[in-house]
């Protein structure tokens, strides 16, 4: 297997980069959408339960099925992969952002309004920063999860390490089939660990000392 | 509406300040509530029902009344955290009922329980929030932050970069007051600000507030459920009943001496004579002048001076003249120089503390007296428990006569 990896190190590195790049971009996009949605719903109990239900149910949709459904309108390629991965990336962040925003002490919000902060300023300066550790925890879960889901994007000919896994699985028993699948899987696990460490670091750097646990 | 106000209960206009107070510096503006009403959605009875009230510039007015009677609702309508359903609100000559609430609130300081500090911002950032919103430049904000920390008795170098959780409850509350005062608003609204701190700290904070208010002369509206606090801090007290009905609006002295209704008498409570103790300030009685000694000076000399004066203890001052302990002569003879040990349990009150506070402090420390401090925490004298007892005797015989 070592020889297999060394021979293809260029391709592996390229696919690894593609994989991580796809995941990072989708997580960023998904997180932005999720936080925006959370901001819209967290003050309204009905909308909040709807959002929570949506993220719970959404996570039970099999990713293969979703990709298959997206194939019809978008065809093979990057678009269905991005849509599906962003969808899954958004769900844990949505749940955590709603919980985080709803968990901000009401008296602090009132205090902010009481000293003359506008709604928007209160959200940006008080509520989101205080909810940030919880939101970031959601982003970590979501990153771990879509590292795996992104591998399945290879099914619709999306980029990334999934290619190694699929080509290995399709030739199971053939030469290097197992090596190919193992390489893809191990690379994804390793990269997921690295990304998680990076997110922990981001958390350290972006959480003010006053609310660090 | 007039029937809800006892006759002559309206405060005197701001020009006719009480004797001895007219030299005060006043930076506040009057507040006028005119038929203010709040009806929460889905409630038949208004939480605040047609309240008309005038608060004079530079006065501290205390809102007291049972829980749920509408004090908080009325207070929050002044800065429009709650929108009134009816009536007008005037600040100075301005009708602010329809003003942009965010701009209005930057001109009104607001303090709630535990200070309402933002835990993710440093003390300096918290205090600088309103000046920043008013677009002050950074240097001016920084200077103002230090000035305010000084004002509330916190050393700027030590505290400006701390986070709220690195402060005690009392210190957080001080920062809360500093933040409310940051842009020098004419009006300060306080909703049970000292409700969550221990009694000794509360008493200190009250003393500080009195001192700050003497310096600044803001118009303060202060909600409390503690009648003693109302008597101690208030120039005037409003006693409310359900629906924020004004039952009595008068000076603490008059409310204690002449409750407008049975309701007020009940609220003031049975210990009205003892409550008179809340009306007398430590600074109003004669204090003893003890023998003092500075840290590091010769102990034998201090003992000799105390013996000559007939004292059996010495008040030890640090190098800035602040009392730190009061050892007995026997304790002093044990070392050649005056030790710099700080007695954490030394009972201390300020000049503006009430006799009630002083008595509480003595009892809490199990001591027969308290050390009294004046400006910058320097020694003003010592008060013995006998002085408090004599005051009780006087009010007793005064009440009987
Ligand atoms: N946001 C609200 N919605 C509905 N009713 C409220 C609200 N806030 C307060 N009330 C009601 O209004 C009345 C007055 O409350 P409040 O002003 O908080 O009283 P206080 O501060 O004197 O304890 C109470 O009966 C309370 O239940
Ligand atoms: Mg209240």
XYZ file of C-alpha atoms and ligand atoms in Angstrom:
642
model
C 0.000 0.000 0.000
C 2.898 2.305 0.746
C 4.125 1.967 -2.823
C 0.614 2.637 -4.065
C 0.502 5.901 -2.134
C 3.979 7.004 -3.137
C 3.336 6.319 -6.817
C 0.171 8.419 -6.788
C 1.192 11.072 -4.297
C 0.588 13.888 -6.772
C -2.953 12.763 -7.537
C -3.713 12.068 -3.882
C -2.485 15.489 -2.850
C -4.547 17.114 -5.578
C -7.713 15.191 -4.673
C -7.125 15.854 -0.970
C -6.873 19.547 -1.688
C -10.045 19.418 -3.784
C -11.821 17.511 -1.053
C -10.868 19.908 1.718
C -11.568 22.912 -0.451
C -15.034 21.595 -1.287
C -15.781 20.857 2.362
C -14.459 24.174 3.685
C -16.378 26.215 1.142
C -19.592 24.302 1.673
C -19.274 24.532 5.455
C -18.704 28.277 5.226
C -21.686 28.746 2.934
C -23.849 26.379 4.959
C -22.910 28.076 8.244
C -23.734 31.502 6.868
C -27.106 30.321 5.635
C -27.780 28.483 8.892
C -26.901 31.447 11.126
C -28.990 33.762 8.951
C -31.934 31.389 9.218
C -31.409 31.030 12.967
C -31.449 34.813 13.357
C -34.777 34.911 11.553
C -36.437 32.229 13.664
C -34.968 32.241 17.183
C -37.349 34.815 18.636
C -40.425 33.032 17.417
C -41.268 29.761 19.210
C -43.229 28.317 16.271
C -40.514 29.121 13.750
C -37.896 27.782 16.169
C -39.616 24.386 16.443
C -40.035 24.322 12.672
C -36.306 24.967 12.212
C -35.369 22.334 14.786
C -37.673 19.822 13.124
C -36.161 20.671 9.756
C -32.594 20.062 10.936
C -33.552 16.812 12.689
C -35.446 15.429 9.695
C -32.872 16.766 7.213
C -30.121 14.769 8.874
C -32.051 11.533 8.333
C -32.179 11.972 4.540
C -29.636 9.496 3.100
C -26.968 11.415 1.248
C -26.966 8.941 -1.658
C -30.665 9.542 -2.143
C -30.303 13.308 -2.041
C -27.492 13.238 -4.586
C -29.565 10.992 -6.797
C -32.495 13.378 -6.627
C -30.256 16.350 -7.430
C -28.908 14.557 -10.488
C -32.188 15.054 -12.321
C -32.199 18.863 -12.455
C -28.440 19.517 -12.286
C -26.803 16.547 -14.019
C -23.407 15.151 -13.081
C -20.693 17.454 -11.766
C -19.922 19.943 -9.066
C -23.333 21.616 -8.644
C -25.313 18.753 -7.080
C -22.278 17.946 -4.912
C -22.086 21.503 -3.567
C -25.818 21.704 -2.961
C -25.952 18.412 -1.094
C -22.877 19.070 1.029
C -23.987 22.596 1.887
C -27.378 21.236 2.874
C -25.864 18.761 5.322
C -23.294 21.275 6.563
C -26.029 23.761 7.402
C -28.120 21.447 9.572
C -25.969 21.045 12.731
C -25.064 24.722 12.592
C -28.719 25.691 12.323
C -29.608 23.648 15.375
C -26.726 25.023 17.440
C -27.212 28.620 16.306
C -30.860 28.538 17.368
C -29.925 27.030 20.726
C -27.025 29.474 21.157
C -29.019 32.581 20.306
C -31.990 31.519 22.407
C -29.589 30.812 25.281
C -28.275 34.374 25.474
C -29.360 35.879 28.784
C -32.426 38.047 28.095
C -31.296 40.594 30.654
C -28.139 41.193 28.599
C -30.193 41.833 25.484
C -32.358 44.199 27.467
C -29.269 45.869 28.838
C -27.949 46.348 25.297
C -31.229 47.839 24.132
C -31.375 49.904 27.317
C -28.097 51.671 26.595
C -29.242 52.494 23.076
C -27.966 49.684 20.858
C -30.188 49.074 17.864
C -31.621 45.620 17.120
C -28.919 44.920 14.541
C -26.095 46.189 16.724
C -27.371 44.126 19.648
C -27.343 41.063 17.415
C -23.856 41.698 16.062
C -22.177 42.961 19.229
C -23.919 40.952 21.936
C -26.043 38.034 20.811
C -23.880 36.481 18.078
C -20.602 36.836 20.028
C -22.202 35.226 23.077
C -23.716 32.437 20.970
C -20.471 31.978 19.038
C -18.954 29.110 21.089
C -22.145 27.094 20.611
C -22.314 27.947 16.901
C -18.685 26.958 16.472
C -19.348 23.623 18.148
C -22.034 23.108 15.491
C -19.540 23.989 12.760
C -17.138 21.368 14.092
C -19.793 18.656 14.041
C -20.826 19.734 10.595
C -17.253 19.700 9.237
C -16.630 16.183 10.529
C -19.883 14.976 9.085
C -19.515 16.440 5.595
C -15.921 15.243 5.248
C -17.510 11.814 4.928
C -20.495 12.958 2.899
C -18.204 14.733 0.431
C -16.668 11.361 -0.420
C -20.030 10.278 -1.743
C -20.019 13.328 -4.043
C -17.699 11.291 -6.247
C -20.813 9.322 -7.151
C -22.053 12.331 -9.118
C -18.506 12.891 -10.420
C -17.820 15.636 -7.919
C -14.193 16.315 -6.964
C -12.322 14.875 -3.991
C -11.025 11.757 -2.330
C -14.274 9.907 -2.885
C -12.894 8.964 -6.293
C -10.382 6.594 -4.694
C -13.045 4.939 -2.606
C -15.520 4.484 -5.431
C -13.024 3.264 -7.975
C -11.705 0.809 -5.420
C -15.149 -0.431 -4.496
C -16.178 -0.846 -8.125
C -13.139 -3.021 -8.849
C -13.211 -4.961 -5.597
C -10.899 -7.995 -5.848
C -8.950 -6.386 -8.693
C -5.396 -5.101 -8.473
C -4.967 -2.252 -5.973
C -8.732 -2.043 -5.368
C -8.352 -2.337 -1.619
C -5.375 0.041 -1.613
C -7.401 2.626 -3.483
C -10.363 2.426 -1.095
C -8.151 2.442 1.996
C -6.123 5.399 0.739
C -9.259 7.474 0.207
C -10.728 6.527 3.566
C -7.580 7.055 5.614
C -6.849 10.371 3.908
C -10.361 11.595 4.728
C -10.052 10.565 8.377
C -6.665 12.266 8.696
C -7.836 15.456 7.017
C -10.941 15.529 9.192
C -8.726 15.391 12.281
C -6.548 18.203 10.951
C -9.580 20.368 10.160
C -10.988 19.732 13.611
C -7.739 20.825 15.220
C -7.802 23.954 13.097
C -11.343 24.695 14.238
C -10.340 24.247 17.857
C -7.608 26.790 17.199
C -10.096 29.145 15.545
C -12.276 28.764 18.616
C -9.378 29.689 20.886
C -8.587 32.745 18.816
C -12.133 33.985 18.373
C -13.604 33.354 21.822
C -12.976 36.304 24.157
C -11.294 35.432 27.430
C -14.378 36.627 29.293
C -16.537 33.746 28.059
C -13.954 31.022 27.553
C -14.734 27.967 29.671
C -56.500 60.941 38.078
C -56.299 63.602 40.729
C -58.057 61.418 43.280
C -55.164 58.940 43.216
C -52.764 61.644 44.332
C -52.979 62.697 47.950
C -53.304 66.443 48.288
C -50.009 68.319 48.212
C -48.234 65.117 47.290
C -46.691 66.585 44.182
C -43.081 67.563 44.709
C -42.082 71.168 44.897
C -40.818 72.565 41.600
C -37.070 72.132 41.073
C -36.314 75.769 41.914
C -37.590 75.399 45.445
C -34.978 72.901 46.544
C -34.779 71.876 50.147
C -32.822 74.043 52.545
C -29.122 73.326 52.479
C -29.272 71.643 49.120
C -29.719 74.611 46.804
C -25.977 74.968 46.372
C -25.913 71.551 44.768
C -24.583 71.049 41.314
C -27.465 69.828 39.154
C -26.846 68.231 35.788
C -30.148 66.380 35.542
C -33.353 67.422 33.832
C -36.910 67.071 35.112
C -39.032 64.129 33.977
C -42.759 64.553 33.497
C -45.102 61.618 33.048
C -48.510 62.657 31.850
C -51.324 60.116 32.017
C -48.936 57.289 31.138
C -50.650 53.934 30.670
C -49.456 50.469 29.731
C -51.817 47.680 28.843
C -50.020 44.427 27.982
C -51.648 42.459 25.184
C -54.265 40.066 26.500
C -54.633 41.720 29.919
C -57.878 43.353 31.034
C -56.313 45.482 33.744
C -53.539 47.881 32.719
C -50.175 47.182 34.399
C -49.706 50.944 34.641
C -52.917 52.913 34.778
C -52.893 56.599 33.889
C -49.920 57.742 35.956
C -49.090 61.426 36.209
C -45.852 62.214 37.991
C -43.308 64.975 38.002
C -39.714 64.344 38.971
C -37.583 67.381 39.682
C -34.187 67.891 38.080
C -31.315 66.523 40.138
C -33.493 64.562 42.528
C -33.299 60.903 43.416
C -36.808 59.498 43.366
C -37.402 56.003 44.685
C -40.211 53.793 43.372
C -41.425 51.371 46.030
C -44.430 49.091 46.162
C -45.357 45.423 46.212
C -44.064 43.053 43.556
C -46.045 43.245 40.331
C -47.476 46.711 40.990
C -45.931 48.106 37.807
C -42.722 49.818 38.998
C -40.498 48.220 36.373
C -43.051 48.787 33.639
C -43.311 52.471 34.525
C -39.522 52.836 34.701
C -39.003 51.166 31.347
C -41.518 53.427 29.723
C -39.278 56.383 30.569
C -36.597 55.037 28.204
C -39.219 53.303 26.048
C -37.875 49.799 26.542
C -41.604 49.378 26.945
C -43.796 51.468 24.659
C -46.616 53.198 26.518
C -50.139 52.486 25.313
C -51.131 56.013 26.229
C -49.904 59.268 27.736
C -46.906 61.511 27.147
C -43.369 61.481 28.536
C -41.334 64.656 28.790
C -37.634 65.007 29.495
C -36.845 68.609 30.305
C -38.812 70.659 27.775
C -38.853 67.853 25.232
C -41.691 65.504 24.522
C -39.798 62.254 23.930
C -42.810 59.986 23.531
C -42.274 59.653 19.784
C -38.506 60.095 19.618
C -36.283 57.414 18.106
C -35.870 55.098 21.124
C -32.226 54.160 20.433
C -31.145 57.796 20.349
C -33.251 58.554 23.405
C -31.643 55.726 25.380
C -28.137 56.977 24.725
C -29.155 60.044 26.737
C -30.573 58.012 29.622
C -28.348 55.845 31.799
C -29.812 52.441 32.585
C -28.648 50.111 35.339
C -30.141 46.733 36.137
C -29.419 44.004 38.649
C -25.849 42.639 38.478
C -24.973 45.538 36.199
C -26.023 43.788 32.997
C -22.391 43.799 31.886
C -21.489 42.005 28.672
C -19.301 39.073 29.714
C -17.366 38.957 26.435
C -16.177 42.552 26.702
C -13.615 44.032 29.055
C -14.597 46.562 31.679
C -13.252 49.352 29.461
C -15.185 48.168 26.411
C -18.365 47.868 28.436
C -18.037 51.384 29.799
C -17.060 52.832 26.425
C -20.046 51.430 24.525
C -22.291 54.465 24.601
C -19.533 57.037 23.904
C -18.454 54.859 20.951
C -22.011 54.852 19.621
C -21.980 58.622 19.955
C -18.834 58.584 17.771
C -16.374 59.914 20.340
C -12.772 59.332 19.244
C -10.765 56.567 20.934
C -8.579 58.822 23.061
C -11.595 60.605 24.484
C -13.350 57.320 25.198
C -10.255 55.919 26.958
C -9.881 59.037 29.094
C -13.568 58.931 29.983
C -13.347 55.248 30.960
C -10.521 55.972 33.393
C -12.316 58.971 34.808
C -15.444 56.904 35.432
C -13.575 53.999 36.997
C -12.055 56.525 39.366
C -15.472 57.968 40.088
C -16.915 54.594 41.080
C -13.878 53.782 43.212
C -12.048 51.254 41.001
C -8.388 51.719 40.124
C -8.314 52.115 36.298
C -4.902 50.446 35.865
C -6.067 47.430 37.765
C -9.566 47.022 36.380
C -9.933 48.409 32.871
C -8.738 45.260 31.062
C -10.555 42.780 33.259
C -13.581 40.819 32.170
C -16.776 41.016 34.224
C -16.366 37.498 35.587
C -13.048 38.566 37.081
C -14.895 41.048 39.304
C -16.914 40.596 42.494
C -20.646 41.276 42.416
C -20.174 44.685 43.979
C -17.450 45.622 41.512
C -19.623 44.542 38.589
C -22.362 46.762 39.887
C -19.936 49.690 40.086
C -18.928 49.120 36.487
C -22.619 48.974 35.586
C -23.080 52.407 37.134
C -19.969 53.696 35.351
C -21.291 52.432 32.031
C -24.631 54.125 32.610
C -22.876 57.417 33.352
C -20.448 57.153 30.426
C -21.947 59.734 28.099
C -22.929 61.972 31.010
C -26.684 61.468 30.621
C -28.935 63.831 32.574
C -31.147 60.955 33.710
C -30.300 57.642 35.341
C -32.792 54.787 35.590
C -31.990 52.016 38.047
C -34.074 48.881 38.475
C -33.272 47.126 41.753
C -29.580 47.520 40.949
C -28.323 46.367 44.340
C -30.795 43.514 44.756
C -28.280 40.732 44.107
C -25.386 41.676 46.392
C -24.775 40.903 50.054
C -25.940 43.442 52.662
C -22.504 44.869 53.474
C -21.652 45.369 49.794
C -25.082 46.840 49.170
C -24.517 49.372 51.902
C -21.153 50.369 50.390
C -22.726 50.714 46.950
C -25.485 52.862 48.382
C -22.918 55.116 50.053
C -21.034 55.386 46.766
C -24.183 56.263 44.883
C -24.971 59.010 47.378
C -21.464 60.400 46.980
C -21.589 60.249 43.180
C -25.003 61.838 43.116
C -23.822 64.666 45.383
C -21.067 65.285 42.879
C -23.142 64.975 39.703
C -26.735 65.904 40.548
C -28.418 63.634 37.995
C -32.107 62.978 37.958
C -32.297 59.412 39.245
C -35.294 57.118 39.205
C -34.574 54.080 41.337
C -36.833 51.059 41.748
C -36.450 49.067 44.956
C -38.477 46.698 47.068
C -36.441 47.631 50.135
C -38.038 50.492 52.019
C -34.877 51.154 54.043
C -33.003 51.617 50.799
C -35.670 54.033 49.612
C -35.403 56.076 52.815
C -31.636 56.111 52.651
C -31.173 57.043 49.011
C -34.280 58.969 48.108
C -34.864 62.682 48.068
C -38.418 61.585 47.524
C -40.251 58.285 47.557
C -43.210 57.238 45.456
C -45.255 54.497 47.088
C -47.231 52.581 44.453
C -50.164 50.230 44.639
C -51.353 47.838 41.905
C -51.561 49.432 38.468
C -48.816 51.838 39.544
C -51.400 53.897 41.443
C -49.471 56.629 43.242
C -50.461 56.333 46.891
C -47.970 58.791 48.307
C -45.215 60.893 46.818
C -43.202 62.722 49.402
C -39.902 63.013 51.223
C -38.814 60.022 53.335
C -39.247 62.078 56.505
C -42.844 62.927 55.702
C -43.752 59.418 54.591
C -42.390 57.970 57.817
C -43.971 60.623 59.998
C -47.279 60.845 58.188
C -48.196 57.890 55.968
C -50.966 58.944 53.576
C -53.018 55.787 53.933
C -53.221 52.662 56.005
C -51.621 50.990 52.975
C -48.459 53.088 53.263
C -48.263 52.574 57.002
C -48.425 48.825 56.433
C -45.829 49.019 53.751
C -43.465 51.112 55.824
C -43.808 48.451 58.458
C -44.032 48.304 62.205
C -40.468 49.329 62.906
C -41.101 52.931 61.924
C -39.241 54.249 64.962
C -36.220 52.190 64.102
C -36.612 53.300 60.498
C -35.945 56.802 61.725
C -32.418 55.513 62.208
C -32.297 55.330 58.435
C -32.886 59.070 58.320
C -29.882 59.968 60.446
C -26.505 59.848 58.737
C -23.298 58.900 60.464
C -21.927 62.295 59.455
C -24.767 63.994 61.368
C -23.702 62.733 64.796
C -20.643 63.560 66.877
C -17.840 61.137 66.168
C -15.081 60.169 68.588
C -11.562 61.104 67.548
C -9.401 58.088 68.383
C -5.643 57.921 68.777
C -4.121 57.081 65.411
C -0.785 55.668 64.302
C 0.709 55.197 60.857
C 2.035 51.860 59.657
C 5.737 51.440 60.457
C 5.910 54.119 63.154
C 7.018 53.476 66.731
C 4.505 51.320 68.617
C 5.521 52.440 72.109
C 4.877 56.088 71.254
C 1.410 55.221 69.963
C 0.623 53.257 73.121
C 1.765 56.160 75.284
C -0.360 58.623 73.282
C -3.422 56.387 73.590
C -2.923 55.988 77.342
C -2.606 59.739 77.724
C -5.895 60.194 75.819
C -7.578 57.441 77.826
C -8.123 55.165 74.776
C -7.637 51.405 74.981
C -7.120 50.961 71.259
C -5.376 52.708 68.374
C -6.633 53.127 64.801
C -3.850 52.167 62.416
C -3.687 54.123 59.170
C -1.885 53.085 56.008
C 0.410 55.567 54.267
C -2.553 57.146 52.472
C -4.381 57.804 55.733
C -6.884 54.974 55.331
C -7.780 52.940 58.447
C -6.696 49.302 58.187
C -7.045 47.930 61.729
C -7.750 48.923 65.316
C -5.592 46.855 67.649
C -5.888 47.067 71.439
C -2.947 48.468 73.361
C -2.119 44.943 74.563
C -1.850 43.767 70.953
C 0.345 46.731 70.052
C 2.944 46.131 72.713
C 3.863 42.871 70.989
C 5.875 44.519 68.200
C 8.301 47.454 68.139
C 6.658 49.154 65.154
C 3.040 49.464 64.024
C 2.276 46.355 61.892
C 0.788 46.766 58.398
C -1.647 43.872 58.833
C -4.991 44.688 57.225
C -7.895 43.613 59.420
C -10.371 42.205 56.894
C -13.113 42.339 59.498
C -12.573 45.966 60.481
C -16.088 47.472 60.592
C -16.092 50.542 58.354
C -18.910 52.851 57.274
C -18.944 56.094 55.306
C -20.147 59.519 56.435
C -23.299 59.125 54.337
C -24.153 55.736 55.794
C -27.200 55.703 58.006
C -27.150 54.893 61.711
C -29.030 51.775 60.697
C -26.112 50.735 58.447
C -23.652 51.479 61.241
C -25.595 49.334 63.686
C -25.787 46.493 61.139
C -22.063 46.705 60.515
C -21.267 46.594 64.244
C -23.524 43.603 64.751
C -22.058 41.780 61.746
C -18.527 42.317 63.076
C -19.526 41.730 66.727
C -17.845 44.980 67.677
C -18.969 47.812 69.940
C -18.274 50.498 67.369
C -17.376 51.312 63.777
C -14.614 53.219 62.048
C -15.989 56.051 59.917
C -14.292 57.155 56.724
C -14.727 60.328 54.734
C -13.218 61.515 51.461
C -10.922 59.038 49.697
C -11.517 56.530 52.468
C -9.489 58.562 54.966
C -10.356 58.349 58.655
C -13.150 60.631 59.828
C -13.571 59.223 63.343
C -15.090 56.381 65.299
C -18.690 55.852 66.295
C -19.591 53.832 69.371
C -22.707 51.735 69.762
C -23.759 54.084 72.592
C -24.198 56.861 70.025
C -26.681 54.742 68.087
C -28.499 53.829 71.270
C -28.777 57.474 72.242
C -30.245 58.241 68.818
C -32.816 55.472 69.252
C -33.742 56.899 72.649
C -34.187 60.328 71.117
C -36.449 59.151 68.284
C -38.429 57.014 70.758
C -39.134 59.945 73.018
C -39.691 62.145 69.952
C -42.262 59.709 68.576
C -43.987 59.453 71.959
C -44.125 63.194 72.439
N -43.897 41.597 29.198
C -45.027 41.468 29.914
N -46.131 40.919 29.358
C -47.265 40.810 30.068
N -47.411 41.212 31.340
C -46.357 41.757 31.951
C -45.113 41.927 31.269
N -44.237 42.513 32.120
C -44.910 42.699 33.269
N -46.186 42.263 33.178
C -47.213 42.342 34.228
O -47.393 43.689 34.559
C -47.525 43.862 35.958
C -46.456 44.817 36.469
O -45.175 44.204 36.347
P -43.832 44.947 36.751
O -43.840 46.288 36.140
O -42.710 44.048 36.414
O -43.996 45.074 38.320
P -42.909 45.390 39.457
O -41.655 45.842 38.808
O -43.557 46.426 40.296
O -42.729 44.111 40.224
C -47.433 42.477 36.561
O -48.741 42.026 36.796
C -46.774 41.649 35.504
O -47.229 40.332 35.548
Mg -39.647 44.992 38.903
